[in-house]
Amino acid sequence: MKLVEEHRSFGGRQEVWEHGSSVLNCTMKVGVFLPSKSKSEKCPVLYWLSGLTCTEQNFITKAGAQQWAEKHGIIVVAPDTSPRGEGVANDDAYDMGQGAGFYINATQDPWAKHYQMFDYITEELPNLIEEHFPATSVRGIFGHSMGGHGALICYLKKENFYKSVSAFAPIVAPTQVPWGTKVFTNYLGNNTEDWNEWDSTILLSRSAQKHEILIDQGTSDEFLPQLQPHVLAEEGSKSGHKVTVNMREGYDHSYYFISTFLESHFEYHAQRLKS
Amino acid sequence: MKLVEEHRSFGGRQEVWEHGSSVLNCTMKVGVFLPSKSKSEKCPVLYWLSGLTCTEQNFITKAGAQQWAEKHGIIVVAPDTSPRGEGVANDDAYDMGQGAGFYINATQDPWAKHYQMFDYITEELPNLIEEHFPATSVRGIFGHSMGGHGALICYLKKENFYKSVSAFAPIVAPTQVPWGTKVFTNYLGNNTEDWNEWDSTILLSRSAQKHEILIDQGTSDEFLPQLQPHVLAEEGSKSGHKVTVNMREGYDHSYYFISTFLESHFEYHAQRLKS
């Protein structure tokens, strides 16, 4: 792993690392915030998954996360949203191809060769982090929009791998909304049975364990029809999970919304990662 | 004034406005954060001046200022760093022309027609803000790098117009460093006597009033030779002003540095704006 950016921030260090990914067959960048506490002891890790069009930069420059990560002594890992590079399949649309990995494992050409984001996020990346940084194997995961969907499917498909999950304005029923059906058709093919493996509402309905999920959602979010967090809340009620959806009056889909409620998500994860 | 962007943020509203400027002869954008308190009463205003290459966006998206502005009930106004547009003189270098107004009034062609940033910041803009928003005439000013220089000269040249001033990594002796001598030669001509009117260390040495100035500076700032805050501190000691320069170990020139110490600058201004 190669250090490409380093800044002191709130007493800790915001770094950006570059590394070859054998899962994705390309070079990837990842933001890593190391709280000052990590100098003397191993710390738990909270993974942040960003939304459509984002790179590893959006969250680390706009969310104000470092102050809360430092306060709670948590390492924050913010990867890129897809494989990248000239040889990686792409699309002119903002919601498919590079910047739009959707955190799933693609099975269709030309996507399958690189778009294995689920395996990258849940296997290769945690292995790298736990090998190269003062990290415990206590993990939480959260994200925004496409990355909220990503956090939910990672948490639900790898039960007990993450201790906590939360999301801002997540896509919770991708098999039912335009963003999801478009990329699932392209990445996974036409068999909708295959799509269900990557839909957090369906995964929640099938889980034998009882889960706890925190979601914040702005009421003025222009993408609300693609997100529909109430669908996950209803499934949670029906099947005995604790899904909390905080509707935030007047907030939109931007980092102004995320930064406002980020402190409460850090508190939520910190409680669970330290228990 | 035309509203071009609006986001709920930390209970208040982060807005961006566009307006015609008769001083600059062009259209300008300005960020305005309105704390929730401003719904029921007029609030003091803190002006933020950004550094080289910035627009009105950098501070409002990266600094995390909204949480502190909301806490203290302060309106924060973040203007662009220069006149803009096709008809406005420009230069290929990042440190001259658009994005590099240096907050002075240019006297030389082709700059004089538009580059009147000092009059814009200290006259036209406060008039607009106090006419169109729930703002009192109690004002503070702060900024970063070129904008730290801007905040210092605005405060020192318009004595008693602003109640408080602070800066992050400011250029304090522009007549002595490459950034300053380059633009002053171009904007003001070759007579170095004319430059002295825009050098905060010289202005401080000439002031009959006693002033208080807060500065934060990272020790790992790559631009330290252009900034030299100790020069202002030494002039302050010599002429009886209170200039505090906090040297911050390991911090660089970025918004990671600014965001870390921004809370303390808001506390500093809030105390003085409310007294």
XYZ file of C-alpha atoms in Angstrom:
550
model
C 0.000 0.000 0.000
C 1.282 3.426 -0.982
C 0.531 6.630 0.941
C -0.599 9.316 -1.520
C -2.056 11.972 0.803
C -1.650 12.807 4.489
C -3.107 15.626 6.603
C -3.217 16.203 10.304
C -6.871 16.637 11.287
C -8.499 17.064 14.715
C -5.449 15.540 16.401
C -5.497 12.448 14.198
C -4.416 11.860 10.597
C -6.489 11.804 7.431
C -4.629 9.677 4.929
C -5.329 8.447 1.392
C -3.737 5.164 0.290
C -3.386 3.576 -3.128
C -3.161 -0.182 -3.601
C -3.502 -2.850 -6.238
C -6.730 -4.838 -5.900
C -6.627 -8.443 -7.057
C -10.404 -8.693 -6.656
C -11.132 -5.673 -8.843
C -8.145 -6.041 -11.189
C -7.191 -2.382 -10.905
C -5.560 0.210 -8.662
C -7.796 1.655 -5.954
C -7.650 4.627 -3.604
C -9.023 4.594 -0.079
C -9.303 7.249 2.621
C -8.207 6.182 6.113
C -8.652 8.374 9.189
C -6.501 7.342 12.122
C -7.514 8.818 15.487
C -4.713 9.778 17.875
C -5.737 6.859 20.092
C -4.553 4.457 17.364
C -0.948 5.441 18.105
C -1.054 3.499 21.359
C -3.749 0.864 20.812
C -5.770 -0.891 18.133
C -9.101 0.739 17.327
C -12.382 -0.475 15.810
C -13.066 0.381 12.161
C -16.092 2.084 10.649
C -16.454 1.681 6.871
C -18.144 4.479 4.904
C -19.582 3.728 1.461
C -20.266 6.772 -0.734
C -22.976 7.372 -3.302
C -23.165 7.627 -7.088
C -20.416 9.672 -8.819
C -18.300 9.876 -5.642
C -14.671 8.900 -5.136
C -12.824 8.372 -1.845
C -12.567 12.189 -1.602
C -16.182 13.277 -1.087
C -16.710 11.951 2.409
C -13.278 12.853 3.753
C -13.470 16.471 2.533
C -17.150 17.300 3.098
C -18.670 15.340 5.970
C -16.709 16.657 8.959
C -16.312 13.067 10.163
C -12.807 13.434 11.585
C -13.945 15.292 14.711
C -16.321 12.474 15.688
C -13.895 9.699 14.732
C -11.228 11.325 16.906
C -13.683 11.780 19.796
C -14.711 8.123 19.784
C -11.327 6.635 18.834
C -12.591 4.996 15.650
C -10.668 4.383 12.413
C -12.776 5.453 9.413
C -12.185 3.797 6.044
C -13.725 5.466 2.979
C -13.103 3.522 -0.252
C -13.856 4.557 -3.820
C -17.283 3.627 -5.227
C -16.164 1.397 -8.107
C -13.177 -0.031 -9.925
C -11.341 2.653 -11.915
C -8.973 3.062 -14.813
C -8.704 3.012 -18.583
C -9.142 -0.734 -18.913
C -12.246 -0.811 -16.708
C -15.658 -0.984 -18.403
C -17.569 2.289 -18.219
C -20.748 4.011 -19.344
C -21.602 7.614 -20.178
C -24.456 7.657 -17.671
C -23.637 8.832 -14.131
C -25.557 5.892 -12.655
C -23.681 3.034 -14.325
C -20.029 2.050 -14.712
C -17.197 3.899 -12.983
C -18.528 5.776 -9.947
C -21.508 3.412 -9.808
C -20.339 -0.020 -8.623
C -23.435 -0.509 -6.461
C -21.318 -2.694 -4.142
C -22.377 -5.923 -5.850
C -20.518 -8.714 -7.687
C -21.296 -8.432 -11.402
C -21.816 -11.643 -13.393
C -22.293 -10.198 -16.899
C -19.820 -9.003 -19.525
C -18.199 -6.504 -19.768
C -18.713 -5.790 -16.045
C -17.761 -9.074 -14.370
C -14.016 -8.673 -14.920
C -13.722 -5.664 -12.578
C -17.048 -4.969 -10.864
C -16.684 -7.216 -7.808
C -17.225 -4.461 -5.253
C -18.963 -6.690 -2.683
C -15.955 -8.977 -2.389
C -13.632 -5.974 -2.348
C -15.512 -4.205 0.457
C -16.222 -7.253 2.621
C -13.026 -9.298 2.093
C -10.014 -7.747 0.401
C -10.314 -4.290 1.955
C -10.861 -5.388 5.593
C -7.941 -7.798 5.223
C -5.702 -4.974 4.006
C -6.885 -2.592 6.719
C -6.459 -5.103 9.529
C -3.002 -6.048 8.240
C -1.594 -2.564 7.620
C -3.241 -0.369 10.288
C -3.711 -0.529 14.078
C -7.213 -1.945 13.605
C -9.137 -4.491 15.619
C -11.518 -6.872 13.857
C -14.489 -4.972 15.327
C -16.238 -3.392 12.358
C -19.193 -1.148 11.616
C -20.445 0.024 8.241
C -22.503 2.953 6.994
C -23.027 4.936 3.829
C -25.085 7.329 1.740
C -27.603 6.669 -1.049
C -26.029 3.946 -3.264
C -23.536 3.569 -0.393
C -26.396 3.244 2.112
C -27.648 0.333 -0.005
C -24.064 -0.967 -0.017
C -23.745 -0.777 3.760
C -27.060 -2.575 4.257
C -26.303 -5.456 1.887
C -22.760 -5.892 3.248
C -24.110 -6.027 6.804
C -26.991 -8.373 5.972
C -25.095 -10.742 3.664
C -22.103 -11.126 5.994
C -23.986 -11.589 9.235
C -21.808 -11.084 12.339
C -18.928 -9.641 10.280
C -20.056 -6.083 11.136
C -21.363 -5.197 14.594
C -23.387 -2.177 13.478
C -24.944 -0.614 10.402
C -26.543 2.714 9.561
C -27.371 4.712 6.444
C -28.205 8.152 5.159
C -30.888 8.219 2.479
C -30.208 4.637 1.335
C -31.654 2.811 -1.674
C -33.403 0.018 0.257
C -35.337 -1.750 -2.499
C -33.118 -1.632 -5.603
C -35.100 -4.380 -7.339
C -38.115 -2.017 -7.318
C -36.660 1.346 -8.428
C -35.100 2.688 -11.672
C -31.523 3.048 -10.389
C -31.492 -0.554 -9.193
C -33.294 -2.282 -12.048
C -31.069 -0.524 -14.613
C -27.755 -1.599 -13.087
C -28.967 -5.016 -11.947
C -30.060 -5.815 -15.517
C -26.649 -4.803 -16.795
C -24.462 -6.227 -14.022
C -26.511 -9.343 -13.157
C -28.599 -10.169 -16.235
C -32.321 -10.599 -16.688
C -33.058 -13.235 -14.068
C -34.677 -11.207 -11.298
C -34.092 -14.043 -8.827
C -30.409 -13.099 -9.001
C -31.251 -9.494 -8.157
C -32.899 -10.451 -4.869
C -29.516 -11.373 -3.386
C -28.595 -7.674 -3.505
C -31.799 -6.091 -2.187
C -31.613 -5.202 1.489
C -35.368 -5.374 2.062
C -35.477 -8.911 0.675
C -32.322 -9.889 2.595
C -33.883 -8.567 5.810
C -37.074 -10.546 5.208
C -35.041 -13.732 4.822
C -32.717 -13.301 7.788
C -33.031 -15.727 10.699
C -31.233 -13.273 12.997
C -32.851 -10.143 14.430
C -31.136 -6.958 13.281
C -30.958 -3.316 14.273
C -30.668 -0.636 11.578
C -30.489 3.174 11.871
C -31.503 5.360 8.921
C -31.723 9.143 8.513
C -33.670 10.538 5.583
C -34.364 14.137 4.522
C -37.968 14.953 3.633
C -36.857 17.334 0.841
C -34.593 14.744 -0.790
C -35.159 14.972 -4.558
C -34.333 11.270 -4.932
C -36.841 9.991 -2.374
C -38.741 7.885 -4.996
C -35.500 5.927 -5.635
C -34.770 5.482 -1.920
C -38.013 4.612 -0.102
C -36.606 3.864 3.371
C -40.161 3.256 4.638
C -40.160 -0.008 2.649
C -37.313 -1.336 4.795
C -38.966 -0.026 7.971
C -42.200 -1.855 7.078
C -40.326 -5.087 6.393
C -38.537 -4.631 9.727
C -41.822 -4.263 11.604
C -43.283 -7.285 9.847
C -40.344 -9.592 10.511
C -39.343 -8.395 13.978
C -36.233 -6.294 13.276
C -35.585 -2.889 14.805
C -35.387 -0.452 11.888
C -35.351 3.207 12.936
C -35.989 5.756 10.179
C -35.572 9.364 11.292
C -37.342 11.630 8.804
C -35.534 14.993 8.857
C -37.783 17.888 7.920
C -36.511 20.030 5.043
C -33.177 18.266 4.559
C -32.055 17.262 1.048
C -29.689 14.610 -0.386
C -26.449 16.584 0.040
C -23.510 16.524 2.425
C -25.227 19.422 4.264
C -27.728 16.778 5.388
C -25.111 14.111 6.115
C -22.846 16.410 8.134
C -25.784 17.592 10.250
C -26.657 14.099 11.504
C -23.248 12.444 11.305
C -22.464 12.987 14.989
C -25.510 10.928 15.981
C -24.479 8.078 13.667
C -20.992 8.046 15.191
C -22.555 7.842 18.653
C -24.733 4.969 17.483
C -21.796 3.009 16.066
C -19.420 3.858 18.937
C -21.853 2.402 21.495
C -22.147 -0.844 19.547
C -18.497 -1.174 18.508
C -17.330 -0.784 22.098
C -19.936 -3.056 23.709
C -30.412 39.210 -5.365
C -31.266 35.779 -6.740
C -31.220 32.568 -4.680
C -29.298 29.896 -6.615
C -28.738 27.222 -3.958
C -30.408 26.361 -0.652
C -29.768 23.526 1.804
C -30.966 22.926 5.310
C -27.888 22.489 7.508
C -27.562 22.033 11.281
C -31.009 23.546 11.822
C -30.192 26.662 9.785
C -29.956 27.276 6.049
C -26.899 27.352 3.804
C -27.770 29.500 0.826
C -25.891 30.745 -2.232
C -26.992 34.032 -3.796
C -26.139 35.643 -7.118
C -26.186 39.384 -7.610
C -24.935 42.082 -9.947
C -22.043 44.049 -8.480
C -21.749 47.675 -9.589
C -18.339 47.931 -7.883
C -16.890 44.907 -9.711
C -18.863 45.289 -12.943
C -19.854 41.631 -13.032
C -22.167 39.031 -11.534
C -21.016 37.579 -8.200
C -21.977 34.592 -6.071
C -21.907 34.605 -2.292
C -22.577 31.938 0.321
C -24.842 32.968 3.206
C -25.489 30.754 6.230
C -28.548 31.777 8.238
C -28.768 30.274 11.735
C -32.221 29.300 12.991
C -32.050 32.210 15.440
C -32.214 34.622 12.491
C -35.845 33.642 11.904
C -36.887 35.561 15.004
C -34.167 38.195 15.451
C -31.346 39.970 13.681
C -27.935 38.335 14.071
C -24.335 39.570 13.803
C -22.420 38.728 10.635
C -19.046 37.028 10.259
C -17.390 37.461 6.847
C -15.114 34.677 5.575
C -12.560 35.447 2.847
C -11.156 32.420 1.012
C -7.700 31.842 -0.442
C -6.209 31.607 -3.920
C -8.171 29.579 -6.520
C -11.264 29.352 -4.300
C -14.846 30.322 -5.082
C -17.732 30.831 -2.648
C -18.052 27.014 -2.535
C -14.834 25.920 -0.790
C -15.581 27.217 2.686
C -19.266 26.307 2.730
C -18.652 22.700 1.618
C -15.395 21.862 3.432
C -14.981 23.814 6.671
C -17.867 22.473 8.772
C -18.662 26.068 9.791
C -22.434 25.679 9.893
C -22.456 23.791 13.197
C -20.575 26.602 14.971
C -22.526 29.396 13.259
C -25.776 27.749 14.350
C -24.484 27.278 17.908
C -23.528 30.935 18.272
C -26.384 32.440 16.222
C -24.085 34.100 13.700
C -24.746 34.727 9.990
C -21.721 33.678 7.914
C -21.099 35.366 4.565
C -18.579 33.708 2.218
C -18.034 35.667 -1.019
C -16.090 34.666 -4.108
C -12.378 35.596 -4.214
C -12.419 37.845 -7.288
C -14.585 39.274 -10.042
C -15.607 36.595 -12.562
C -16.796 36.208 -16.109
C -15.752 36.298 -19.742
C -15.216 40.030 -19.866
C -13.081 40.092 -16.707
C -9.274 40.268 -17.101
C -7.561 36.996 -16.274
C -4.180 35.288 -16.233
C -3.083 31.687 -16.735
C -1.271 31.634 -13.384
C -3.268 30.447 -10.376
C -2.017 33.383 -8.305
C -3.198 36.236 -10.496
C -6.483 37.234 -12.123
C -9.738 35.358 -11.509
C -9.558 33.470 -8.225
C -6.818 35.836 -7.028
C -8.313 39.264 -6.317
C -6.189 39.735 -3.185
C -8.990 41.898 -1.732
C -7.407 45.140 -2.956
C -8.500 47.938 -5.313
C -6.461 47.684 -8.528
C -5.290 50.905 -10.196
C -3.621 49.483 -13.318
C -5.002 48.290 -16.665
C -6.451 45.786 -17.443
C -7.260 45.063 -13.798
C -8.742 48.333 -12.539
C -12.070 47.952 -14.371
C -13.161 44.931 -12.301
C -10.641 44.216 -9.532
C -12.047 46.444 -6.778
C -12.426 43.681 -4.213
C -11.716 45.876 -1.175
C -14.634 48.177 -1.945
C -16.819 45.180 -2.739
C -16.033 43.386 0.528
C -16.146 46.414 2.833
C -18.964 48.464 1.239
C -21.182 46.934 -1.428
C -21.439 43.458 0.113
C -22.200 44.527 3.722
C -24.819 46.956 2.374
C -26.477 44.133 0.428
C -26.309 41.735 3.377
C -27.714 44.222 5.865
C -30.504 45.196 3.452
C -31.596 41.711 2.358
C -30.987 39.503 5.419
C -31.864 39.634 9.142
C -28.411 41.054 9.944
C -27.325 43.599 12.517
C -24.465 45.973 11.716
C -22.207 44.064 14.136
C -19.512 42.497 11.956
C -16.483 40.269 12.279
C -14.137 39.104 9.537
C -11.776 36.173 9.058
C -10.154 34.220 6.269
C -7.498 31.845 5.025
C -4.165 32.511 3.292
C -4.866 35.259 0.694
C -8.198 35.628 2.508
C -6.405 35.932 5.854
C -4.499 38.840 4.327
C -7.845 40.159 3.074
C -9.474 39.932 6.493
C -6.539 41.730 8.139
C -6.424 44.628 5.668
C -10.223 45.060 5.695
C -10.199 45.175 9.503
C -7.206 47.518 9.760
C -8.183 49.902 6.944
C -11.821 50.265 8.077
C -11.182 50.713 11.782
C -14.305 50.184 13.915
C -16.290 48.768 10.977
C -15.522 45.215 12.142
C -15.506 44.292 15.840
C -13.219 41.282 15.490
C -10.674 39.735 13.143
C -8.876 36.403 12.888
C -7.008 34.436 10.259
C -5.777 30.980 9.304
C -2.297 30.946 7.732
C -2.559 34.537 6.457
C -0.156 36.374 4.160
C 0.793 39.151 6.604
C 3.588 40.947 4.706
C 2.591 40.849 1.023
C 5.057 43.601 0.088
C 7.894 41.238 1.149
C 6.909 37.883 -0.412
C 6.597 36.564 -4.012
C 2.790 36.197 -4.066
C 2.337 39.786 -2.929
C 5.013 41.533 -4.973
C 3.833 39.799 -8.156
C 0.196 40.856 -7.886
C 0.919 44.280 -6.374
C 3.200 45.088 -9.330
C 0.439 44.082 -11.722
C -2.588 45.482 -9.889
C -0.975 48.598 -8.349
C 2.067 49.458 -10.492
C 5.714 49.868 -9.591
C 5.482 52.499 -6.861
C 6.030 50.458 -3.717
C 4.614 53.295 -1.592
C 1.214 52.349 -3.055
C 1.729 48.736 -1.983
C 2.121 49.668 1.676
C -1.575 50.574 1.894
C -2.391 46.877 1.431
C 0.153 45.292 3.775
C -1.308 44.381 7.160
C 2.013 44.531 9.008
C 2.593 48.081 7.764
C -1.027 49.049 8.461
C -0.696 47.706 12.007
C 2.506 49.691 12.581
C 0.720 52.884 11.524
C -2.509 52.432 13.485
C -3.232 54.844 16.339
C -5.715 52.374 17.837
C -4.692 49.242 19.726
C -5.893 46.057 18.044
C -6.406 42.406 18.892
C -5.722 39.740 16.250
C -5.981 35.934 16.427
C -3.996 33.768 14.013
C -3.639 29.992 13.674
C -0.782 28.596 11.608
C 0.241 25.018 10.814
C 3.926 24.201 11.237
C 3.857 21.829 8.221
C 2.307 24.432 5.924
C 4.145 24.225 2.599
C 3.497 27.938 1.970
C 4.978 29.187 5.258
C 7.653 31.309 3.484
C 4.850 33.275 1.775
C 2.856 33.708 4.987
C 5.250 34.560 7.825
C 2.728 35.282 10.595
C 5.601 35.881 13.033
C 6.307 39.164 11.189
C 2.876 40.468 12.225
C 3.323 39.148 15.758
C 6.672 40.970 16.072
C 5.150 44.212 14.791
C 2.300 43.747 17.289
C 4.723 43.345 20.190
C 6.693 46.378 19.069
C 3.713 48.693 18.679
C 1.559 47.497 21.556
C -1.099 45.385 19.827
C -2.243 41.980 20.997
C -1.398 39.549 18.192
C -1.800 35.885 19.137
C -0.228 33.357 16.756
C -0.995 29.735 17.622
C 1.540 27.486 15.896
C -0.182 24.121 15.297
C 2.267 21.227 15.169
C 2.086 19.126 12.016
C -0.887 20.879 10.392
C -0.715 21.905 6.731
C -2.431 24.568 4.582
C -5.611 22.597 3.828
C -9.194 22.637 5.034
C -8.232 19.737 7.319
C -6.287 22.361 9.273
C -8.997 25.028 9.073
C -11.816 22.721 10.154
C -9.803 21.515 13.154
C -9.434 25.005 14.656
C -12.554 26.661 13.295
C -14.579 26.098 16.459
C -12.076 28.146 18.477
C -12.249 31.012 15.962
C -16.048 31.038 16.179
C -15.782 31.217 19.973
C -13.335 34.107 19.655
C -15.600 36.073 17.307
C -18.819 35.215 19.161
C -17.438 36.650 22.420
C -16.491 39.909 20.711
C -19.557 40.248 18.477
C -21.893 39.829 21.424
C -20.025 42.097 23.847
